Tab-separated table of C-alpha atoms and ligand atoms in Angstrom:
chain	number	residue	atom	x	y	z
I	5	THR	CA	-23.200	2.603	-46.238
I	6	ASP	CA	-23.687	0.813	-43.063
I	7	THR	CA	-24.507	-2.578	-43.723
I	8	GLN	CA	-20.666	-2.355	-45.181
I	9	HIS	CA	-19.487	-1.089	-42.465
I	10	GLN	CA	-21.361	-3.702	-39.469
I	11	GLN	CA	-19.055	-6.472	-42.870
I	12	HIS	CA	-16.139	-4.841	-41.705
I	13	PHE	CA	-15.615	-3.970	-38.428
I	14	ASP	CA	-17.116	-8.044	-38.033
I	15	ASP	CA	-14.910	-8.770	-39.652
I	16	LYS	CA	-11.652	-6.558	-37.737
I	17	ILE	CA	-13.308	-8.731	-34.673
I	18	ALA	CA	-12.972	-12.108	-35.984
I	19	ALA	CA	-9.508	-12.330	-37.287
I	20	ASP	CA	-8.953	-10.321	-34.293
I	21	ILE	CA	-7.361	-6.156	-35.686
I	22	ALA	CA	-8.322	-4.054	-33.043
I	23	ILE	CA	-11.496	-1.460	-33.256
I	24	GLU	CA	-9.660	2.197	-32.606
I	25	ALA	CA	-11.189	5.722	-31.806
I	26	LYS	CA	-11.341	6.601	-35.223
I	27	ASP	CA	-12.945	3.351	-36.776
I	28	TRP	CA	-16.362	2.739	-37.706
I	29	MET	CA	-18.120	0.690	-35.257
I	30	PRO	CA	-21.791	0.303	-33.952
I	31	ASP	CA	-23.014	1.851	-31.560
I	32	ALA	CA	-23.564	-0.590	-28.818
I	33	TYR	CA	-20.858	-2.025	-29.002
I	34	ARG	CA	-19.169	1.889	-28.514
I	35	GLN	CA	-22.315	3.180	-25.638
I	36	ASN	CA	-21.299	-0.947	-23.756
I	37	LEU	CA	-17.311	-0.245	-23.653
I	38	ILE	CA	-17.861	4.011	-22.300
I	39	ARG	CA	-19.940	0.928	-19.335
I	40	GLN	CA	-17.406	-0.977	-18.387
I	41	ILE	CA	-14.515	1.407	-19.084
I	42	GLY	CA	-15.957	4.630	-17.145
I	43	GLN	CA	-16.720	1.982	-14.286
I	44	HIS	CA	-13.502	0.359	-14.308
I	45	ALA	CA	-12.236	4.093	-14.274
I	46	HIS	CA	-14.109	4.661	-11.021
I	47	SER	CA	-13.281	1.575	-9.414
I	48	GLU	CA	-9.358	2.996	-9.511
I	49	VAL	CA	-9.894	6.798	-7.906
I	50	VAL	CA	-13.083	5.341	-6.237
I	51	GLY	CA	-10.338	2.098	-4.743
I	52	MET	CA	-8.358	4.232	-3.564
I	53	LEU	CA	-10.786	5.305	-0.530
I	54	PRO	CA	-9.332	2.306	2.296
I	55	GLU	CA	-5.844	1.404	1.229
I	56	ALA	CA	-5.805	5.144	2.168
I	57	ASN	CA	-7.262	5.571	5.462
I	58	TRP	CA	-4.260	4.153	6.121
I	59	LEU	CA	-1.309	6.460	5.499
I	60	THR	CA	-0.473	7.921	7.726
I	61	ARG	CA	-1.203	5.140	10.179
I	62	ALA	CA	1.901	3.339	8.054
I	63	PRO	CA	3.302	0.625	10.552
I	64	SER	CA	7.184	1.823	9.683
I	65	LEU	CA	8.261	4.661	6.399
I	66	ARG	CA	8.916	2.013	4.156
I	67	ARG	CA	5.834	0.620	4.241
I	68	LYS	CA	4.046	4.097	4.494
I	69	ALA	CA	6.528	5.467	1.121
I	70	VAL	CA	5.543	1.910	-0.464
I	71	LEU	CA	1.235	1.991	-0.007
I	72	LEU	CA	2.103	6.204	-0.901
I	73	ALA	CA	3.189	4.937	-4.636
I	74	LYS	CA	0.849	2.145	-4.903
I	75	VAL	CA	-2.319	4.315	-4.299
I	76	GLN	CA	-0.737	7.125	-6.965
I	77	ASP	CA	-0.762	4.368	-9.209
I	78	GLU	CA	-4.421	3.444	-8.998
I	79	ALA	CA	-5.513	7.444	-9.581
I	80	GLY	CA	-2.546	7.269	-12.763
I	81	HIS	CA	-5.339	3.744	-13.565
I	82	GLY	CA	-7.628	5.756	-13.304
I	83	LEU	CA	-6.261	8.571	-15.588
I	84	TYR	CA	-4.862	6.050	-18.247
I	85	LEU	CA	-8.525	4.618	-18.426
I	86	TYR	CA	-10.489	7.746	-18.535
I	87	SER	CA	-8.518	8.663	-21.407
I	88	ALA	CA	-9.476	5.163	-23.542
I	89	ALA	CA	-12.907	5.956	-21.907
I	90	GLU	CA	-12.608	9.987	-23.718
I	91	THR	CA	-11.463	8.329	-26.763
I	92	LEU	CA	-14.756	6.587	-26.899
I	93	GLY	CA	-16.671	10.484	-27.684
I	94	CYS	CA	-18.523	10.351	-24.307
I	95	SER	CA	-16.884	13.706	-21.786
I	96	ARG	CA	-14.777	12.354	-18.807
I	97	GLN	CA	-16.916	14.956	-16.847
I	98	GLU	CA	-19.989	14.035	-17.532
I	99	ILE	CA	-19.603	9.931	-16.760
I	100	TYR	CA	-17.892	11.679	-13.219
I	101	GLN	CA	-20.119	13.233	-12.406
I	102	LYS	CA	-23.009	10.058	-13.454
I	103	MET	CA	-19.773	8.482	-10.896
I	104	LEU	CA	-21.395	10.911	-8.395
I	105	ASP	CA	-24.544	11.253	-8.531
I	106	GLY	CA	-24.487	7.146	-8.436
I	107	LYS	CA	-26.121	6.964	-11.812
I	108	MET	CA	-22.764	4.738	-13.196
I	109	LYS	CA	-21.418	2.344	-10.575
I	110	TYR	CA	-17.738	1.525	-9.232
I	111	SER	CA	-16.863	-1.963	-8.085
I	112	SER	CA	-18.681	-3.337	-5.475
I	113	ILE	CA	-15.539	-4.444	-3.565
I	114	PHE	CA	-14.389	-0.837	-2.388
I	115	ASN	CA	-17.988	-1.059	-0.253
I	116	TYR	CA	-16.056	-2.905	1.927
I	117	PRO	CA	-14.310	-0.957	5.252
I	118	THR	CA	-11.099	-1.266	6.191
I	119	LEU	CA	-11.162	-1.396	9.762
I	120	ASN	CA	-6.445	-2.215	9.683
I	121	TRP	CA	-3.280	-2.521	8.838
I	122	ALA	CA	-3.617	-6.538	8.122
I	123	ASP	CA	-7.077	-5.295	5.843
I	124	VAL	CA	-4.356	-3.285	4.119
I	125	GLY	CA	-1.750	-5.907	2.935
I	126	VAL	CA	-4.904	-8.316	2.277
I	127	ILE	CA	-5.921	-6.324	-0.148
I	128	GLY	CA	-2.637	-5.646	-1.667
I	129	TRP	CA	-2.310	-9.892	-2.634
I	130	LEU	CA	-6.528	-10.800	-2.800
I	131	VAL	CA	-8.392	-7.723	-4.818
I	132	ASP	CA	-4.887	-6.497	-6.635
I	133	GLY	CA	-4.081	-10.723	-7.379
I	134	ALA	CA	-8.763	-10.981	-8.188
I	135	ALA	CA	-7.416	-7.252	-10.540
I	136	ILE	CA	-5.098	-8.890	-12.134
I	137	VAL	CA	-7.321	-12.291	-13.378
I	138	ASN	CA	-9.708	-10.549	-14.836
I	139	GLN	CA	-7.001	-7.697	-15.992
I	140	VAL	CA	-4.816	-10.147	-18.257
I	141	ALA	CA	-8.085	-11.168	-20.052
I	142	LEU	CA	-8.634	-7.653	-20.975
I	143	CYS	CA	-5.362	-6.641	-22.383
I	144	ARG	CA	-6.826	-8.793	-25.557
I	145	ALA	CA	-9.656	-6.998	-25.520
I	146	SER	CA	-11.463	-6.363	-28.762
I	147	TYR	CA	-11.238	-2.049	-27.755
I	148	GLY	CA	-7.484	-0.526	-29.058
I	149	PRO	CA	-6.834	2.170	-26.839
I	150	TYR	CA	-8.324	0.426	-23.766
I	151	ALA	CA	-6.270	-2.803	-23.817
I	152	ARG	CA	-3.260	-0.885	-24.618
I	153	ALA	CA	-4.253	1.248	-21.171
I	154	MET	CA	-4.025	-2.732	-20.119
I	155	VAL	CA	-0.918	-3.433	-20.469
I	156	LYS	CA	0.801	-1.083	-18.106
I	157	ILE	CA	-1.993	-0.864	-15.586
I	158	CYS	CA	-1.616	-4.639	-15.019
I	159	LYS	CA	2.269	-4.290	-15.264
I	160	GLU	CA	2.156	-1.929	-11.765
I	161	GLU	CA	-0.910	-4.210	-10.844
I	162	SER	CA	1.947	-7.052	-10.611
I	163	PHE	CA	3.494	-4.647	-7.819
I	164	HIS	CA	1.003	-4.112	-5.744
I	165	GLN	CA	-0.098	-7.648	-6.077
I	166	ARG	CA	3.775	-8.471	-4.470
I	167	GLN	CA	3.643	-6.346	-1.971
I	168	GLY	CA	0.885	-6.231	-0.333
I	169	TYR	CA	1.766	-11.132	-0.541
I	170	GLU	CA	5.066	-9.090	1.089
I	171	ALA	CA	3.364	-7.624	4.422
I	172	VAL	CA	0.825	-10.259	4.893
I	173	MET	CA	4.016	-12.671	4.154
I	174	ALA	CA	5.184	-10.329	7.610
I	175	MET	CA	2.391	-10.733	9.882
I	176	ALA	CA	1.825	-14.506	9.479
I	177	ASN	CA	5.863	-15.569	10.377
I	178	GLY	CA	4.410	-12.223	13.354
I	179	SER	CA	2.936	-13.343	16.454
I	180	ASN	CA	-0.793	-14.917	17.601
I	181	GLU	CA	-1.872	-11.492	17.273
I	182	GLN	CA	-1.198	-10.808	14.246
I	183	GLN	CA	-1.695	-13.518	11.985
I	184	ALA	CA	-5.158	-14.091	14.026
I	185	MET	CA	-5.362	-10.174	12.549
I	186	LEU	CA	-4.742	-11.622	9.338
I	187	GLN	CA	-7.091	-14.477	9.814
I	188	ASP	CA	-9.459	-12.274	10.549
I	189	ALA	CA	-8.690	-9.849	7.441
I	190	ILE	CA	-8.953	-12.852	4.539
I	191	ASN	CA	-11.981	-13.492	6.394
I	192	ARG	CA	-13.856	-11.220	6.446
I	193	PHE	CA	-12.871	-9.901	2.461
I	194	TRP	CA	-12.755	-13.348	1.079
I	195	TRP	CA	-16.000	-13.387	-0.650
I	196	PRO	CA	-16.929	-10.102	-1.251
I	197	VAL	CA	-13.215	-10.448	-3.914
I	198	LEU	CA	-14.800	-13.176	-5.285
I	199	MET	CA	-17.648	-11.524	-6.455
I	200	MET	CA	-15.304	-8.458	-7.313
I	201	PHE	CA	-15.471	-11.014	-11.051
I	202	GLY	CA	-19.400	-10.458	-10.908
I	203	PRO	CA	-22.955	-12.447	-11.393
I	204	SER	CA	-22.451	-16.071	-11.715
I	205	ASP	CA	-22.541	-16.321	-15.995
I	206	THR	CA	-26.325	-17.831	-15.613
I	207	ASP	CA	-27.175	-13.564	-14.023
I	208	SER	CA	-24.549	-11.602	-16.708
I	209	PRO	CA	-26.406	-10.081	-18.649
I	210	HIS	CA	-23.898	-8.339	-21.098
I	211	SER	CA	-21.612	-11.308	-21.424
I	212	ALA	CA	-23.412	-13.358	-24.107
I	213	GLN	CA	-22.987	-9.434	-25.613
I	214	SER	CA	-19.550	-9.392	-24.783
I	215	MET	CA	-17.337	-11.514	-25.129
I	216	ALA	CA	-19.245	-12.493	-29.129
I	217	TRP	CA	-17.155	-8.368	-30.236
I	218	LYS	CA	-13.954	-9.795	-28.080
I	219	ILE	CA	-13.964	-6.969	-24.704
I	220	LYS	CA	-14.771	-9.548	-22.517
I	221	ARG	CA	-13.027	-12.837	-23.533
I	222	HIS	CA	-13.032	-15.444	-21.002
I	223	SER	CA	-16.911	-15.260	-18.711
I	224	ASN	CA	-16.850	-14.366	-15.265
I	225	ASP	CA	-17.207	-17.895	-13.791
I	226	GLU	CA	-14.259	-19.134	-15.483
I	227	LEU	CA	-11.539	-15.658	-14.595
I	228	ARG	CA	-13.568	-16.357	-11.214
I	229	GLN	CA	-12.412	-19.819	-11.896
I	230	LYS	CA	-8.935	-20.127	-11.950
I	231	PHE	CA	-8.746	-16.203	-9.271
I	232	VAL	CA	-9.468	-19.485	-6.671
I	233	ASP	CA	-6.714	-22.355	-8.517
I	234	ASN	CA	-3.574	-19.454	-7.885
I	235	THR	CA	-4.997	-18.221	-4.348
I	236	VAL	CA	-5.628	-21.547	-2.636
I	237	PRO	CA	-2.136	-22.547	-2.523
I	238	GLN	CA	-0.766	-18.991	-1.988
I	239	LEU	CA	-3.212	-19.203	1.138
I	240	GLU	CA	-1.799	-22.501	2.471
I	241	ALA	CA	2.203	-21.092	2.323
I	242	LEU	CA	1.013	-18.595	4.490
I	243	GLY	CA	-0.909	-21.319	6.816
I	244	MET	CA	-3.976	-18.957	6.220
I	245	SER	CA	-7.427	-20.253	5.450
I	246	ALA	CA	-10.234	-19.856	3.591
I	247	PRO	CA	-13.606	-19.102	4.892
I	248	ASP	CA	-15.911	-21.190	3.079
I	249	ALA	CA	-16.268	-25.668	4.290
I	250	SER	CA	-16.948	-26.511	0.549
I	251	LEU	CA	-13.125	-25.486	-0.565
I	252	ALA	CA	-11.288	-28.992	-1.874
I	253	TRP	CA	-9.437	-29.563	-4.402
I	254	ASP	CA	-11.173	-31.407	-7.033
I	255	GLU	CA	-8.870	-34.219	-9.170
I	256	ALA	CA	-11.068	-35.460	-11.736
I	257	SER	CA	-11.618	-31.591	-12.755
I	258	GLY	CA	-7.861	-30.147	-12.140
I	259	HIS	CA	-9.604	-27.427	-9.902
I	260	TYR	CA	-9.747	-26.291	-6.766
I	261	ARG	CA	-14.061	-26.565	-5.709
I	262	PHE	CA	-15.951	-23.944	-3.141
I	263	GLY	CA	-18.744	-22.532	-1.922
I	264	GLU	CA	-21.917	-20.929	-3.059
I	265	ILE	CA	-21.844	-17.009	-2.950
I	266	ASP	CA	-23.366	-15.188	-1.528
I	267	TRP	CA	-26.055	-13.188	-4.577
I	268	ARG	CA	-27.910	-10.940	-2.807
I	269	GLU	CA	-25.575	-9.585	-1.350
I	270	LEU	CA	-23.424	-8.712	-4.323
I	271	HIS	CA	-26.732	-7.359	-5.866
I	272	GLU	CA	-27.300	-5.443	-2.062
I	273	VAL	CA	-23.572	-3.491	-2.696
I	274	ILE	CA	-24.222	-2.962	-6.619
I	275	LYS	CA	-27.490	-1.028	-5.639
I	276	GLY	CA	-25.674	1.080	-3.461
I	277	ARG	CA	-26.520	-0.299	0.069
I	278	GLY	CA	-23.399	-1.673	1.162
I	279	GLN	CA	-21.582	-0.762	4.007
I	280	CYS	CA	-19.954	1.743	3.051
I	281	ASN	CA	-21.243	2.985	-0.310
I	282	HIS	CA	-22.161	6.261	0.722
I	283	GLU	CA	-19.876	7.158	3.002
I	284	ARG	CA	-17.448	5.876	-0.485
I	285	LEU	CA	-19.363	8.838	-3.090
I	286	GLN	CA	-19.569	11.026	-0.101
I	287	ALA	CA	-15.814	11.585	0.129
I	288	LYS	CA	-14.993	12.058	-3.866
I	289	ARG	CA	-17.783	14.748	-3.784
I	290	ARG	CA	-16.952	16.302	-0.761
I	291	ALA	CA	-13.200	15.847	-3.027
I	292	TRP	CA	-14.209	17.096	-5.696
I	293	GLU	CA	-16.044	20.086	-4.648
I	294	ASP	CA	-13.327	21.044	-2.469
I	295	GLY	CA	-11.088	20.792	-5.646
I	296	ALA	CA	-13.035	23.124	-7.747
I	297	TRP	CA	-10.625	26.319	-7.099
I	298	VAL	CA	-7.839	24.158	-8.548
I	299	ARG	CA	-10.258	23.838	-12.010
I	300	ASP	CA	-11.306	27.691	-12.316
I	301	GLY	CA	-7.236	27.703	-11.415
I	302	ALA	CA	-6.429	26.160	-14.264
I	303	LEU	CA	-9.270	26.557	-16.696
I	304	ALA	CA	-9.086	31.061	-16.666
I	305	HIS	CA	-4.327	30.153	-16.670
I	306	ALA	CA	-5.409	27.881	-19.637
I	307	SER	CA	-7.507	31.134	-21.058
I	308	LYS	CA	-5.059	33.777	-19.909
I	309	HIS	CA	-2.219	31.460	-21.671
I	310	ALA	CA	-4.967	30.919	-25.057
I	311	SER	CA	-5.076	34.919	-25.618
I	312	THR	CA	-1.586	36.310	-25.424
I	313	ALA	CA	-0.346	33.360	-27.632
I	314	ALA	CA	-3.011	34.176	-30.310
P	425	FAQ	N1	-19.537	-4.012	-9.087
P	425	FAQ	O1	-23.339	-8.722	-16.795
P	425	FAQ	P1	-21.747	-8.643	-15.627
P	425	FAQ	C1	-9.030	-2.103	-9.091
P	425	FAQ	C2	-22.941	-5.257	-12.644
P	425	FAQ	S1	-9.747	-3.516	-9.981
P	425	FAQ	C3	-19.801	-3.092	-8.628
P	425	FAQ	O2	-21.761	-9.303	-15.573
P	425	FAQ	P2	-20.442	-7.041	-17.764
P	425	FAQ	C4	-7.950	-1.627	-8.983
P	425	FAQ	C5	-21.803	-4.103	-13.702
P	425	FAQ	O3	-21.447	-2.954	-14.059
P	425	FAQ	C6	-12.058	-3.425	-10.543
P	425	FAQ	N2	-21.112	-3.633	-9.938
P	425	FAQ	O4	-21.448	-7.231	-16.590
P	425	FAQ	C7	-7.841	-1.473	-7.726
P	425	FAQ	C8	-23.200	-4.687	-14.731
P	425	FAQ	O5	-23.629	-3.225	-14.588
P	425	FAQ	P3	-25.026	-1.811	-15.726
P	425	FAQ	C9	-12.484	-3.531	-11.359
P	425	FAQ	C10	-20.670	-5.071	-11.054
P	425	FAQ	O6	-19.935	-5.552	-17.479
P	425	FAQ	C11	-7.639	-2.388	-6.337
P	425	FAQ	C12	-23.973	-5.932	-13.784
P	425	FAQ	O7	-23.682	-5.888	-12.622
P	425	FAQ	N3	-12.078	-4.145	-12.248
P	425	FAQ	O8	-10.232	-1.590	-10.178
P	425	FAQ	C13	-19.860	-5.754	-10.112
P	425	FAQ	O9	-20.184	-7.667	-18.481
P	425	FAQ	C14	-7.060	-1.964	-5.277
P	425	FAQ	C15	-24.406	-6.400	-14.897
P	425	FAQ	O10	-22.580	-7.193	-15.109
P	425	FAQ	C16	-12.764	-3.634	-13.430
P	425	FAQ	O11	-14.119	-2.859	-13.491
P	425	FAQ	C17	-19.183	-5.787	-9.010
P	425	FAQ	N4	-18.525	-7.075	-8.937
P	425	FAQ	O12	-19.091	-7.795	-16.069
P	425	FAQ	C18	-7.659	-0.305	-8.055
P	425	FAQ	C19	-12.526	-4.906	-15.361
P	425	FAQ	N5	-19.751	-7.788	-11.533
P	425	FAQ	O13	-23.081	-1.702	-16.497
P	425	FAQ	C20	-7.339	0.488	-6.165
P	425	FAQ	C21	-13.413	-4.736	-15.949
P	425	FAQ	C22	-20.637	-6.601	-12.507
P	425	FAQ	O14	-25.853	-3.553	-16.426
P	425	FAQ	C23	-7.644	-0.500	-5.306
P	425	FAQ	N6	-14.559	-4.447	-15.613
P	425	FAQ	N7	-21.730	-5.213	-12.015
P	425	FAQ	O15	-25.194	-1.025	-14.842
P	425	FAQ	C24	-14.841	-5.613	-16.083
P	425	FAQ	O16	-14.505	-7.164	-16.451
P	425	FAQ	C25	-16.821	-6.058	-16.083
P	425	FAQ	O17	-16.845	-4.889	-16.591
P	425	FAQ	C26	-16.756	-7.169	-14.883
P	425	FAQ	C27	-18.683	-7.296	-14.934
P	425	FAQ	C28	-16.282	-8.496	-14.839
P	425	FAQ	C29	-16.644	-6.467	-13.074
């Protein structure tokens, strides 16, 4: 009966036994996972756009090859995540279409422009750095296919974060102009990166249930704090600063205190009114339309193959 199924599910969650694709699960758990994994997948593929903007203008062949590998990795992450979402019974095309129609979200961070090469380094260092803090926690998410996808993704994100830090280190040790460019990129990305962790715990409608189901192991604010604690020493090592006058080490708590996030800005971006929301969705719609002949060709080939095999 449903009560027995529910009991069995609850017992597994309590005992930290992963829920697998064919196991019984409450419909709300399934829907919540499709929402979060889908949003996560969309973020990976939309997230390719800001950096891809600089592929043809990378300052050296080495930087170009490294950035190309990183951007390709993000496409791969999208694929693992769409596959994880499909194990829950949704169709990839359906959730992708919802993203294209603006009915499903992707991370707010990718709605900010990349104005110069320093931004590419800062994305690798700070955006991938924030993504790792969030995703290491998700390696222990209760849904097995999601948690396992996260393990490989985190290893690759760790390479991304280091390539970003290496690129910003070169600028930090460079000319006055390079140092100024880097500081400007940090100033523009700092607050949007902190917003990646989502609304504050007092304003996060999904957190309580997602934590009870052990999809989320830490709250939005806990992970944001961990990221700030990790990152301030790196900022200092670079000789750079954050655009936050309230940022200070707090001996008593053993954490860095930081200023209030502009929650209005996060809500505006999430609602589709960020600087680049329109441009990003246009680019993905155009790519989807331009790829129609590839999908048609692949389907025609598959059906021809199926009929000759029969
Ligand atoms: N942007 O109740 P909560 C990457 C939405 S990393 C947009 O707190 P939840 C790597 C939220 O969906 C970035 N929307 O929600 C990379 C919900 O909306 P809904 C991707 C946001 O789910 C690097 C509503 O607000 N990482 O891509 C944001 O418990 C470089 C209420 O929020 C992930 O997606 C936001 N910042 O916690 C790629 C990680 N924050 O669905 C390329 C997986 C909140 O009710 C280049 N996701 N919302 O309409 C998560 O861990 C969680 O979903 C959170 C939000 C923590 C993002």
